[in-house]
mmCIF file of C-alpha atoms in Angstrom:
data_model
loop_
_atom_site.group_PDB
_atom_site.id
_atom_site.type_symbol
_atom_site.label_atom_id
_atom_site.label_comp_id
_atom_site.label_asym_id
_atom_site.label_seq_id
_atom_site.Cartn_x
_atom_site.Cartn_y
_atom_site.Cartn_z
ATOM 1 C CA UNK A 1 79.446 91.556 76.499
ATOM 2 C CA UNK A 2 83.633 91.853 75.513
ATOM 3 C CA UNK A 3 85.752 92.518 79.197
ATOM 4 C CA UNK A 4 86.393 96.001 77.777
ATOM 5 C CA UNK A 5 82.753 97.713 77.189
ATOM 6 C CA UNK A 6 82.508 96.999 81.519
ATOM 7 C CA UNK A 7 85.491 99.094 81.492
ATOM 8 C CA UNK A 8 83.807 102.476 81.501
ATOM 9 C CA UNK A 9 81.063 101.533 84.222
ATOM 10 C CA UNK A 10 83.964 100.244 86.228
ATOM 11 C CA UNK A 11 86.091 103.034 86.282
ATOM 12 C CA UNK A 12 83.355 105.759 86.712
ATOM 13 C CA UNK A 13 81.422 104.102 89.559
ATOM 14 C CA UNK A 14 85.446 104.005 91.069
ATOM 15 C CA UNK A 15 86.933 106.988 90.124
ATOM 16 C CA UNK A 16 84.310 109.724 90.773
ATOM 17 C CA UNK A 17 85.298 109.777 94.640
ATOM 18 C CA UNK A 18 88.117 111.279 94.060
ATOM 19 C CA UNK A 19 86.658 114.210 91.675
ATOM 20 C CA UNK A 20 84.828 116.958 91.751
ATOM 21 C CA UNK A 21 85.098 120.553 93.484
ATOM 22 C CA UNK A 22 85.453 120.865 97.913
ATOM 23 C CA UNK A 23 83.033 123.439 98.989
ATOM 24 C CA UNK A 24 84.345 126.904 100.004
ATOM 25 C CA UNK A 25 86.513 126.808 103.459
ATOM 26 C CA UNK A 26 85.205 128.702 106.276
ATOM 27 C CA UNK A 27 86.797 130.904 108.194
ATOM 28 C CA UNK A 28 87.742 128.836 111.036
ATOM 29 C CA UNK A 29 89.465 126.519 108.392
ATOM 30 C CA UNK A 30 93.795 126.348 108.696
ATOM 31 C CA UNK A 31 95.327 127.546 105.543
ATOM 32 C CA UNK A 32 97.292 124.741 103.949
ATOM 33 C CA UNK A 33 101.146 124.756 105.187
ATOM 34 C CA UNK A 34 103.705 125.444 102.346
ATOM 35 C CA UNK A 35 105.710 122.254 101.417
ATOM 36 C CA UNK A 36 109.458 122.709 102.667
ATOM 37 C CA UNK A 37 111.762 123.718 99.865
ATOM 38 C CA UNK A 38 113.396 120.722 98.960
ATOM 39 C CA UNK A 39 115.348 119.221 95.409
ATOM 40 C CA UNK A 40 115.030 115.941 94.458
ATOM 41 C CA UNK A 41 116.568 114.271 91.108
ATOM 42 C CA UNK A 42 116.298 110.321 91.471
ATOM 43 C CA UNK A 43 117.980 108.583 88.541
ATOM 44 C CA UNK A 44 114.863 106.401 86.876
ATOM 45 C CA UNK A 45 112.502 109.049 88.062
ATOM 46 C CA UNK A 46 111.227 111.915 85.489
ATOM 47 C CA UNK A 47 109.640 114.764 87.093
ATOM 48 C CA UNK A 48 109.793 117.024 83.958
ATOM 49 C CA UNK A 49 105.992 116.658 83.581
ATOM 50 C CA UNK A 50 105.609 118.580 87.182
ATOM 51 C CA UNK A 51 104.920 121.984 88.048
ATOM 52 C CA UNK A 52 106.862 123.337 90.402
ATOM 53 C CA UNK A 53 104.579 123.082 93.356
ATOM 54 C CA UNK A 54 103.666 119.167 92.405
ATOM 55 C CA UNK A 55 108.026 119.077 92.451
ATOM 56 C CA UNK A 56 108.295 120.407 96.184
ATOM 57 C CA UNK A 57 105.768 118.153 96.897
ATOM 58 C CA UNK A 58 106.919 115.580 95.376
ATOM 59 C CA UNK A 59 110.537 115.786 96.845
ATOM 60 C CA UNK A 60 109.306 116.825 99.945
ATOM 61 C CA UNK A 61 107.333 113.651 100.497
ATOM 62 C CA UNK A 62 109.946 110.939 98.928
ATOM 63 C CA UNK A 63 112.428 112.227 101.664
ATOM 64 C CA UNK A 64 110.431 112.174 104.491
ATOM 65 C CA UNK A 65 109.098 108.494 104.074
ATOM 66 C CA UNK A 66 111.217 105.936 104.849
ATOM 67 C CA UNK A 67 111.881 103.226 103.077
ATOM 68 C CA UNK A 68 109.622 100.091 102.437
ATOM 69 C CA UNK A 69 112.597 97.739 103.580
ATOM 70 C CA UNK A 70 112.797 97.581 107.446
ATOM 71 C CA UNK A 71 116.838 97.108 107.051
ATOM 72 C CA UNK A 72 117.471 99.974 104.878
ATOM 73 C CA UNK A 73 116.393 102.796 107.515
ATOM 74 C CA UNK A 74 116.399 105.914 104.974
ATOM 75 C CA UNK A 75 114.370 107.857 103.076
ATOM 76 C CA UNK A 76 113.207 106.475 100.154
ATOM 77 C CA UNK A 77 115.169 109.009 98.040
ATOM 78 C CA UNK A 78 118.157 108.483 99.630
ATOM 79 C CA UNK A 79 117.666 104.852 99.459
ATOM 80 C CA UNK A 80 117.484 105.556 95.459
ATOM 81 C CA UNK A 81 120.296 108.071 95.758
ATOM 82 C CA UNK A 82 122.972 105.711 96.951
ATOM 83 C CA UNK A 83 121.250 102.997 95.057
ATOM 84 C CA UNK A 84 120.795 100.849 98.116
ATOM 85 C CA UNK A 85 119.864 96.864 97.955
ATOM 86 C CA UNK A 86 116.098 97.385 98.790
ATOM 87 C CA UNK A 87 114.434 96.850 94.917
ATOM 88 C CA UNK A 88 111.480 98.576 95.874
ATOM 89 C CA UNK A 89 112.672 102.368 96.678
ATOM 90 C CA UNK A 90 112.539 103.071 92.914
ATOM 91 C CA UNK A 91 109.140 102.201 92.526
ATOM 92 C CA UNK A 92 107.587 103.947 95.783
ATOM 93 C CA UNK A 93 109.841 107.221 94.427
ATOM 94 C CA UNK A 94 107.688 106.107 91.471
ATOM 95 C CA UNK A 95 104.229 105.563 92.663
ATOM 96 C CA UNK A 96 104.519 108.584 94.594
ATOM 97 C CA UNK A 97 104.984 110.622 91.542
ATOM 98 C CA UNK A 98 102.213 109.239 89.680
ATOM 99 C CA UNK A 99 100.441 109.862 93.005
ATOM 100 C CA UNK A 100 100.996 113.695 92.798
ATOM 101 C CA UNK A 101 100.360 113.816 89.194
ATOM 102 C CA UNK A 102 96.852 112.233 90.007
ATOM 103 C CA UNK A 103 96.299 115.145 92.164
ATOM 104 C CA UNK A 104 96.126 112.838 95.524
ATOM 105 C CA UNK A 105 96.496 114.925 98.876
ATOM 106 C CA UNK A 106 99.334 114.010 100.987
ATOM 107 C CA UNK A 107 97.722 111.515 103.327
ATOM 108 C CA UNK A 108 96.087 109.826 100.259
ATOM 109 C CA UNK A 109 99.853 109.671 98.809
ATOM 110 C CA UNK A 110 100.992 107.996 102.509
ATOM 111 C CA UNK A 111 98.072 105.855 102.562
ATOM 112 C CA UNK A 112 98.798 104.413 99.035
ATOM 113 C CA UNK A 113 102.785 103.830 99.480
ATOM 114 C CA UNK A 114 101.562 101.826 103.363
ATOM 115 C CA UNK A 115 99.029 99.839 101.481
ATOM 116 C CA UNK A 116 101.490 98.874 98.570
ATOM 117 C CA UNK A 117 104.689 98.876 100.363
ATOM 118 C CA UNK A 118 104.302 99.034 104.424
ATOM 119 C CA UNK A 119 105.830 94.920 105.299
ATOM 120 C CA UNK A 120 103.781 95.560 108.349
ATOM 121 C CA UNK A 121 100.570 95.510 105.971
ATOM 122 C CA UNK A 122 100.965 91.752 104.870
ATOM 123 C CA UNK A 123 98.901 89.499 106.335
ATOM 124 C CA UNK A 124 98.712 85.728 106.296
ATOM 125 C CA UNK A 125 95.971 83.990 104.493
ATOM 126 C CA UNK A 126 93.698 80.789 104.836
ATOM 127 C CA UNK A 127 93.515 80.055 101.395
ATOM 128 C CA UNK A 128 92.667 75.806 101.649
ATOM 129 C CA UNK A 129 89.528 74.281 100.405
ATOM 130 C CA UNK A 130 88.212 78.121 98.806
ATOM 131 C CA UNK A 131 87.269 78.187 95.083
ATOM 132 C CA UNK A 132 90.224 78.692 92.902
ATOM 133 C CA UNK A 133 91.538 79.568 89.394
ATOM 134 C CA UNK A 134 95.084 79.377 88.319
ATOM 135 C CA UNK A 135 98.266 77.316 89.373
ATOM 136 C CA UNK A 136 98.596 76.190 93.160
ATOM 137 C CA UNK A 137 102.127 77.148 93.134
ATOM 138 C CA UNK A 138 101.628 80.671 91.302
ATOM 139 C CA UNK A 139 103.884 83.269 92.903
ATOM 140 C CA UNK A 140 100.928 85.829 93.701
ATOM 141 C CA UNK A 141 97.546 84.972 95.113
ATOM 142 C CA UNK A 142 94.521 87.603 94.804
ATOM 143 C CA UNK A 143 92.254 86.774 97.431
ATOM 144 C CA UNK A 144 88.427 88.266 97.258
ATOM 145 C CA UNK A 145 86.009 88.436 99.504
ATOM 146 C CA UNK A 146 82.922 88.819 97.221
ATOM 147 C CA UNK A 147 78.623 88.908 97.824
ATOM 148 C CA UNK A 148 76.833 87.467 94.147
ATOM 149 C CA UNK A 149 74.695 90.564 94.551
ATOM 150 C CA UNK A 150 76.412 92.976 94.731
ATOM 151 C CA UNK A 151 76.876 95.248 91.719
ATOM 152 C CA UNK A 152 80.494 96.399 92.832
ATOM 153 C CA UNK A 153 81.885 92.474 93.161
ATOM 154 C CA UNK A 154 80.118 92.016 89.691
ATOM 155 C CA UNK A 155 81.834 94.659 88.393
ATOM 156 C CA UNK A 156 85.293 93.741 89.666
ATOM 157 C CA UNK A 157 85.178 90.239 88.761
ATOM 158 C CA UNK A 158 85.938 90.082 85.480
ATOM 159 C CA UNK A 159 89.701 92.256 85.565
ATOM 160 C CA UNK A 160 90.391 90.063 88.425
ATOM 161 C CA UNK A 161 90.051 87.318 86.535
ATOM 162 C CA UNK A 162 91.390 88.746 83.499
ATOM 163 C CA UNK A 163 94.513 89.064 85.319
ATOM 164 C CA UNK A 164 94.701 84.991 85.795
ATOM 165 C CA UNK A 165 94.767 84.982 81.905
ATOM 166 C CA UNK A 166 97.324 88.140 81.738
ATOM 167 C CA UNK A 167 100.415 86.422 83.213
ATOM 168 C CA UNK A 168 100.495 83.069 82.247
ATOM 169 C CA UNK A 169 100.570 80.692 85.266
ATOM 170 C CA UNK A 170 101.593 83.162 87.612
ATOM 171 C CA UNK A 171 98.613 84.185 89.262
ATOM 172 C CA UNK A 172 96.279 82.699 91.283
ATOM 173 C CA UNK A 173 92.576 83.824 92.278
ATOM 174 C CA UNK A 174 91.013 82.871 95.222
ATOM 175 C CA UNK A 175 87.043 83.240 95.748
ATOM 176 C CA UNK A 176 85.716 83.687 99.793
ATOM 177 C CA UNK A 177 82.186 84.259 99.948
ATOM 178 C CA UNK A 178 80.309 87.575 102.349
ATOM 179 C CA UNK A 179 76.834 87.498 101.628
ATOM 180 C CA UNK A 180 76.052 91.032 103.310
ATOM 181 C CA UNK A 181 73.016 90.622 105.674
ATOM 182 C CA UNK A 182 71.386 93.562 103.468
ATOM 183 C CA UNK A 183 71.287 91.350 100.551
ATOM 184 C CA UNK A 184 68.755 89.347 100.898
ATOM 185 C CA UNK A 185 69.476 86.836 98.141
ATOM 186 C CA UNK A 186 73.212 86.904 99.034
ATOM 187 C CA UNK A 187 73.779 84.100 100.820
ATOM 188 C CA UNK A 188 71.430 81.909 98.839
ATOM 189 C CA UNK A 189 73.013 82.678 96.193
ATOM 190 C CA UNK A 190 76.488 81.159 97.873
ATOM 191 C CA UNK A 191 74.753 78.248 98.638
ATOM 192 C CA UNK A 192 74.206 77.689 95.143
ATOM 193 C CA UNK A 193 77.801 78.294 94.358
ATOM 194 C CA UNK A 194 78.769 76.037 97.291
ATOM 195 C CA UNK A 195 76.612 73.259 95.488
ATOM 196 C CA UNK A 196 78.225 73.718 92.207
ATOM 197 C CA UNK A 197 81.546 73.935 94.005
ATOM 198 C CA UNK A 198 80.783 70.558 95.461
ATOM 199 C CA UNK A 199 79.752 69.326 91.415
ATOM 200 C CA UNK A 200 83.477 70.722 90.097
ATOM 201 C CA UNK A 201 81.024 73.695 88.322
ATOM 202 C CA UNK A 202 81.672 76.628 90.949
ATOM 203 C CA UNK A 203 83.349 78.505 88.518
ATOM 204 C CA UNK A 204 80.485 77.916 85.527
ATOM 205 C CA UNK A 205 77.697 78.930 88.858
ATOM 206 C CA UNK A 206 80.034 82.113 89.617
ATOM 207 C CA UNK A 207 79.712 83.395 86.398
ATOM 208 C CA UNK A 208 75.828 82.844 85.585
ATOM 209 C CA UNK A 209 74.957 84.262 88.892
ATOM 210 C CA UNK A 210 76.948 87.601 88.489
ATOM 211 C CA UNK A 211 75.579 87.870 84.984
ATOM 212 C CA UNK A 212 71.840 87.549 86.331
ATOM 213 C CA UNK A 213 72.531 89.770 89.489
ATOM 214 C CA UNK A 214 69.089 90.681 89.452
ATOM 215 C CA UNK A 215 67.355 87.129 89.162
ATOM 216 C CA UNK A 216 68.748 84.963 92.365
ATOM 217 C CA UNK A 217 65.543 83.184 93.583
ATOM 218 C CA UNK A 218 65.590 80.245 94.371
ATOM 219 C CA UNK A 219 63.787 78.702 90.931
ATOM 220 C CA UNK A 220 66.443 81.067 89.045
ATOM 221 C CA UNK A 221 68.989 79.130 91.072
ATOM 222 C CA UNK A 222 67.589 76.037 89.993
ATOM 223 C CA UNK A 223 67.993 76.850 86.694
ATOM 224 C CA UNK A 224 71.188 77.759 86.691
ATOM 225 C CA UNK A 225 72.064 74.728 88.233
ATOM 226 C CA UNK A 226 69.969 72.638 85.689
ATOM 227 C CA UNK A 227 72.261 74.264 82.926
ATOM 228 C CA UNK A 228 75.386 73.405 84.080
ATOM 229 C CA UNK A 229 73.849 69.473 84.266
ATOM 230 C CA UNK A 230 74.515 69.056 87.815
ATOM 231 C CA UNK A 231 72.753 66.272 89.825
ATOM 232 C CA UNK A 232 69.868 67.903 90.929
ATOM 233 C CA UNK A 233 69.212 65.675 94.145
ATOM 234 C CA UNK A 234 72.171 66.956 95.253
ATOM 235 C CA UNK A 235 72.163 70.124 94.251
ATOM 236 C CA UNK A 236 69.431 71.208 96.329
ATOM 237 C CA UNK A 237 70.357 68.886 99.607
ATOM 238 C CA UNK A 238 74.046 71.018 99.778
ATOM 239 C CA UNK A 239 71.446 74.278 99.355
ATOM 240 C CA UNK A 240 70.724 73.708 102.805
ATOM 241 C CA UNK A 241 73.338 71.628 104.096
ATOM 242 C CA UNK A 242 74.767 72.428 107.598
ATOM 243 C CA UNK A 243 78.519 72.160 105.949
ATOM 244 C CA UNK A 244 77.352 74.706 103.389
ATOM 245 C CA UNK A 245 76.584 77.296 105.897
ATOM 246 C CA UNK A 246 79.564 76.346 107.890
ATOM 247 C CA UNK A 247 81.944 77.185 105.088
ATOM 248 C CA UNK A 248 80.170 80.539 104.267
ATOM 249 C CA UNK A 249 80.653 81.115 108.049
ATOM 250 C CA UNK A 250 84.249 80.688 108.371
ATOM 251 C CA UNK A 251 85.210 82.643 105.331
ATOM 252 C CA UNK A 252 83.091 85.290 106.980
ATOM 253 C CA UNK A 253 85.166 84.851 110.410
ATOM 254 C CA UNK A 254 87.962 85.124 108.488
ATOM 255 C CA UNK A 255 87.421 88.435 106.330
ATOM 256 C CA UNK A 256 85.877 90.176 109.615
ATOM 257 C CA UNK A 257 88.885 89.129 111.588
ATOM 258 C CA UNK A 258 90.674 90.974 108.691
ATOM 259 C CA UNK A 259 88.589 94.106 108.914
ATOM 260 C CA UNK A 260 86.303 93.993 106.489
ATOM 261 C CA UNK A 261 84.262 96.761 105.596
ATOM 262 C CA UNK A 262 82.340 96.366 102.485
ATOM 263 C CA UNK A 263 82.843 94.225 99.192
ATOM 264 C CA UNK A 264 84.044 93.403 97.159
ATOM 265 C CA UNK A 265 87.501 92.877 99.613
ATOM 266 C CA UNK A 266 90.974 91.817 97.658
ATOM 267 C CA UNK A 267 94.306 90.753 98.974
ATOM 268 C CA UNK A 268 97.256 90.363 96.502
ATOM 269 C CA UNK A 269 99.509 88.225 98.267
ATOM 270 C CA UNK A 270 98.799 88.892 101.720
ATOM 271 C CA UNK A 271 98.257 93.163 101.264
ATOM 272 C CA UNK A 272 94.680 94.600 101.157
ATOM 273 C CA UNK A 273 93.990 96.719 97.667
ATOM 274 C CA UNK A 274 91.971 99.863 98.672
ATOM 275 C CA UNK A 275 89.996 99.806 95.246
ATOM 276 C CA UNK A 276 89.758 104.009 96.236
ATOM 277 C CA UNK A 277 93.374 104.631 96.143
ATOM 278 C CA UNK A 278 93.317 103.199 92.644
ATOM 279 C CA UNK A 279 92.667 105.723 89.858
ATOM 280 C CA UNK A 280 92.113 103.098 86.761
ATOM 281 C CA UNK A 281 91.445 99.456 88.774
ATOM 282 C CA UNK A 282 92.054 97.901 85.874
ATOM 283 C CA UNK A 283 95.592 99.138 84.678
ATOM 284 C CA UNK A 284 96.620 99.838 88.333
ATOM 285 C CA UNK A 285 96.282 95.887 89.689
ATOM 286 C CA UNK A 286 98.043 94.418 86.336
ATOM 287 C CA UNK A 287 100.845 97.065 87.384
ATOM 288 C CA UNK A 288 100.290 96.245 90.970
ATOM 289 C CA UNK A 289 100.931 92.354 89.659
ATOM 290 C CA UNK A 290 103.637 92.768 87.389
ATOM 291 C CA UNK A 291 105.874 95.369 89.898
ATOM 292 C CA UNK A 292 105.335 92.188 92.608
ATOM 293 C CA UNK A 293 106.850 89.608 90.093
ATOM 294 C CA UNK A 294 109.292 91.798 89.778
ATOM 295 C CA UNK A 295 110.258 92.204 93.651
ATOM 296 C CA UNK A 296 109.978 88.631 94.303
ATOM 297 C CA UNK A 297 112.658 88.036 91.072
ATOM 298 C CA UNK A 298 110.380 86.694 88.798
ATOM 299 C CA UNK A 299 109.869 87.986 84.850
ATOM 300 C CA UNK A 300 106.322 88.719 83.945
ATOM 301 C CA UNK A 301 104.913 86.518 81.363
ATOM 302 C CA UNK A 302 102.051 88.972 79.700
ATOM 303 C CA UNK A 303 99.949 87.255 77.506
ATOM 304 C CA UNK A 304 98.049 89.325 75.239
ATOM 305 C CA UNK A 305 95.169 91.421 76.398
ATOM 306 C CA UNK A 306 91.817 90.582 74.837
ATOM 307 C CA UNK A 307 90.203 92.309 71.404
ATOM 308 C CA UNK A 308 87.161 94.167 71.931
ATOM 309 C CA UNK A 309 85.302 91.357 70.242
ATOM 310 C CA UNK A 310 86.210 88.728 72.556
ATOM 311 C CA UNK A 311 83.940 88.452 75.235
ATOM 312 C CA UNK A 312 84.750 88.710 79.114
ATOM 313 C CA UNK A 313 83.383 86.103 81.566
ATOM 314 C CA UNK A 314 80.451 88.124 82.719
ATOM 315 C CA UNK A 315 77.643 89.313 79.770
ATOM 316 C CA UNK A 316 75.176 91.559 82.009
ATOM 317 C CA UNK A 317 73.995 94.767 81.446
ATOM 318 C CA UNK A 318 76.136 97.835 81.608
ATOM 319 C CA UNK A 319 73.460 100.196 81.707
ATOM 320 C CA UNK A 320 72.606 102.297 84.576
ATOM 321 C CA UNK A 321 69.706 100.721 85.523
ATOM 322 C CA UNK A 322 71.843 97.367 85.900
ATOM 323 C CA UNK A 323 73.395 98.256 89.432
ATOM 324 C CA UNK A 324 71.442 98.329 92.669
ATOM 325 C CA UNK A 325 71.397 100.552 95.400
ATOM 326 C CA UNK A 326 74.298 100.031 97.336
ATOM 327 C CA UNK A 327 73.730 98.658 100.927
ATOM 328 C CA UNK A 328 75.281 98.054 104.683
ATOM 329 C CA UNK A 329 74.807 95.597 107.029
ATOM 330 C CA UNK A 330 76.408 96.395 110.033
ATOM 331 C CA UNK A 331 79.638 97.623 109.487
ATOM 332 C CA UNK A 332 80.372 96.246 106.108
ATOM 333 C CA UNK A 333 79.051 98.096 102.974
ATOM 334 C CA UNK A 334 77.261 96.061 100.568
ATOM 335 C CA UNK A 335 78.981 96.471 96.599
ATOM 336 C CA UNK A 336 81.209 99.243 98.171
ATOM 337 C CA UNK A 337 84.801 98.978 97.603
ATOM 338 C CA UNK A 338 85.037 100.298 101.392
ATOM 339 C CA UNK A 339 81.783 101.352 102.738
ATOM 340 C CA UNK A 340 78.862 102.769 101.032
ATOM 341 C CA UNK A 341 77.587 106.490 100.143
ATOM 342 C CA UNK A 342 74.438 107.746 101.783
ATOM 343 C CA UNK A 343 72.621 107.503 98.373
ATOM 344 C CA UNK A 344 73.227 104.559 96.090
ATOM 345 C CA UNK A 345 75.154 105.099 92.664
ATOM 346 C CA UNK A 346 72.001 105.340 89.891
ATOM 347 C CA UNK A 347 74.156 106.237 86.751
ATOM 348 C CA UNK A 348 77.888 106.267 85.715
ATOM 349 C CA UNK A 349 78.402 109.989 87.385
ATOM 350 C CA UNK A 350 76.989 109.367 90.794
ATOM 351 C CA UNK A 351 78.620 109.084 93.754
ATOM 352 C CA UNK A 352 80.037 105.647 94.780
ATOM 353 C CA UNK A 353 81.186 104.725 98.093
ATOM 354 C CA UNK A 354 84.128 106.228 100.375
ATOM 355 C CA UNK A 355 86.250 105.379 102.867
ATOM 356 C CA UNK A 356 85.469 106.887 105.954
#
């Protein structure tokens, strides 16, 4: 199946948090505040498309936040106003239009501009000896913590790897496995990928076990394994080797010490993506990738993106049927992007999960 026909799947199961009608207020609810009356014209920003309560808000909002660079302390219009040094106050004033186009309440706005922009929200890595794909030196590195079954991390793989093809050489992916306890083939499915990882075929194994989500026992495994020719003998000794479930542990140790709280969980270079603050995942992380190469000084080199008829690195079902129930163990939320709904996505439609 082509990259693009898992597009519509992807963006539904997604999106749909962020639809739909709120339920009438009560009468104990506060009436929504009026935004303060306030102008804003930023030179590179067109509001034109804006109605003139999405303008107040918009204005209101770009100069109350401060700006992303901690030695440029003003707001981020003024920051584009006087066309300060910090190269990222022009695309937060942007973002935060898009933002209010979308519809996004105010706090969803703030949330989005901390998780793309806050410094404070960077975080520092372990990246040696995990699975990866792409140049060692590439200026951005998408980390993902990921579970082989669940449907969300299925869905998600292939634009995340799409985007290692995208800009040539200048991204990096880096695979950490969370088998959710609620996923009861999860973590042997790791250990297979851990075996083929140890074979140079973790790659090949990552891709036939996401396209056969629904067939990870262990003689599927063995299959798998006997299709990428890998030595057998010790294919199935690193199945239940003791440094096999020492390296799923520690990439465990790592995303909880990160806060995880479902998967599948991405990093792009050090900031966590909040898949629900994204309205099209697919668009939104190639801009996400090309406005970084842009802050760090760097051109983006954008190969083309794939025909319709070329196919993506994961062939499985799109139908409805072809995603699980959704799943917790513990805190984390198995296939959420955060944490998971109290009834599990059935069709494109249904409600998939929300951050608390």
């Amino acid at each position: 199946m082509s990259f693009l026909r898992w597009m519509p799947l992807l963006l539904a199961l997604l999106s749909i948090s962020v639809t739909g009608c709120p339920g009438n207020s009560g009468p104990s609810d506060p009436k929504p505040t009026a935004s303060p009356e306030v102008s804003v014209s930023l030179a590179g920003v067109d509001t034109s498309s804006l109605t003139p309560r999405e303008r107040r808000e918009w204005a209101a909002q770009v100069s109350e936040i401060l700006s992303p660079c901690p030695d440029t302390p003003v707001s981020v219009a003024q920051c584009v106003k006087e066309q300060r040094p910090c190269k990222a106050c022009l695309p937060a004033a942007q973002l935060l239009l898009k933002l209010v186009k979308e519809g996004r309440s105010k706090k969803e706005r703030e949330e989005a501009f901390q998780m793309r922009f806050d410094p404070k929200r960077v975080r520092t890595l372990v990246t040696d000896g995990s699975p990866e794909m792409g140049p060692a030196d590439a200026p951005i590195t998408i980390v993902e913590w990921a579970d082989f079954e669940c449907p969300f991390c299925r869905l998600m793989s292939p634009p995340l790897e799409e985007l290692v093809k995208r800009f040539d050489g200048q991204v990096r992916l880096v695979f950490k496995f969370y088998p959710l306890a609620a996923h009861v083939h999860g973590e042997p499915a790791a250990r297979a990928a851990i075996a083929a990882l140890n074979q140079g075929k973790f790659w090949e194994m990552h891709h036939l076990l996401f396209e056969n989500q629904d067939k990870l026992e262990q003689a599927d495994l063995e299959r798998y394994a006997q299709r990428l020719k890998l030595d057998m003998v010790k294919f199935r000794a690193d199945l239940v080797s003791p440094d096999t479930k020492a390296r799923i542990e520690k990439d465990k140790k790592q995303a909880d010490e990160v806060g995880l709280e479902g998967t599948p969980l991405i990093f792009i270079n050090g900031r966590e993506v909040d898949l629900q603050l994204l309205s099209n995942p697919v668009d939104d992380l190639e801009a996400w990738v090309k406005l970084e190469l842009e802050l760090l000084g760097k051109t983006p080199r954008l190969a083309p993106k794939p025909s319709s008829a070329q196919p993506g690195p994961t062939d499985a079902p799109a139908s409805a049927s072809a995603v699980p129930a959704a799943s917790s163990s513990g805190a984390p939320a198995a296939g959420a992007a955060r944490t998971a709904p109290s009834a599990a996505p059935s069709a494109p439609g249904s409600a998939p999960p929300r951050k608390p």
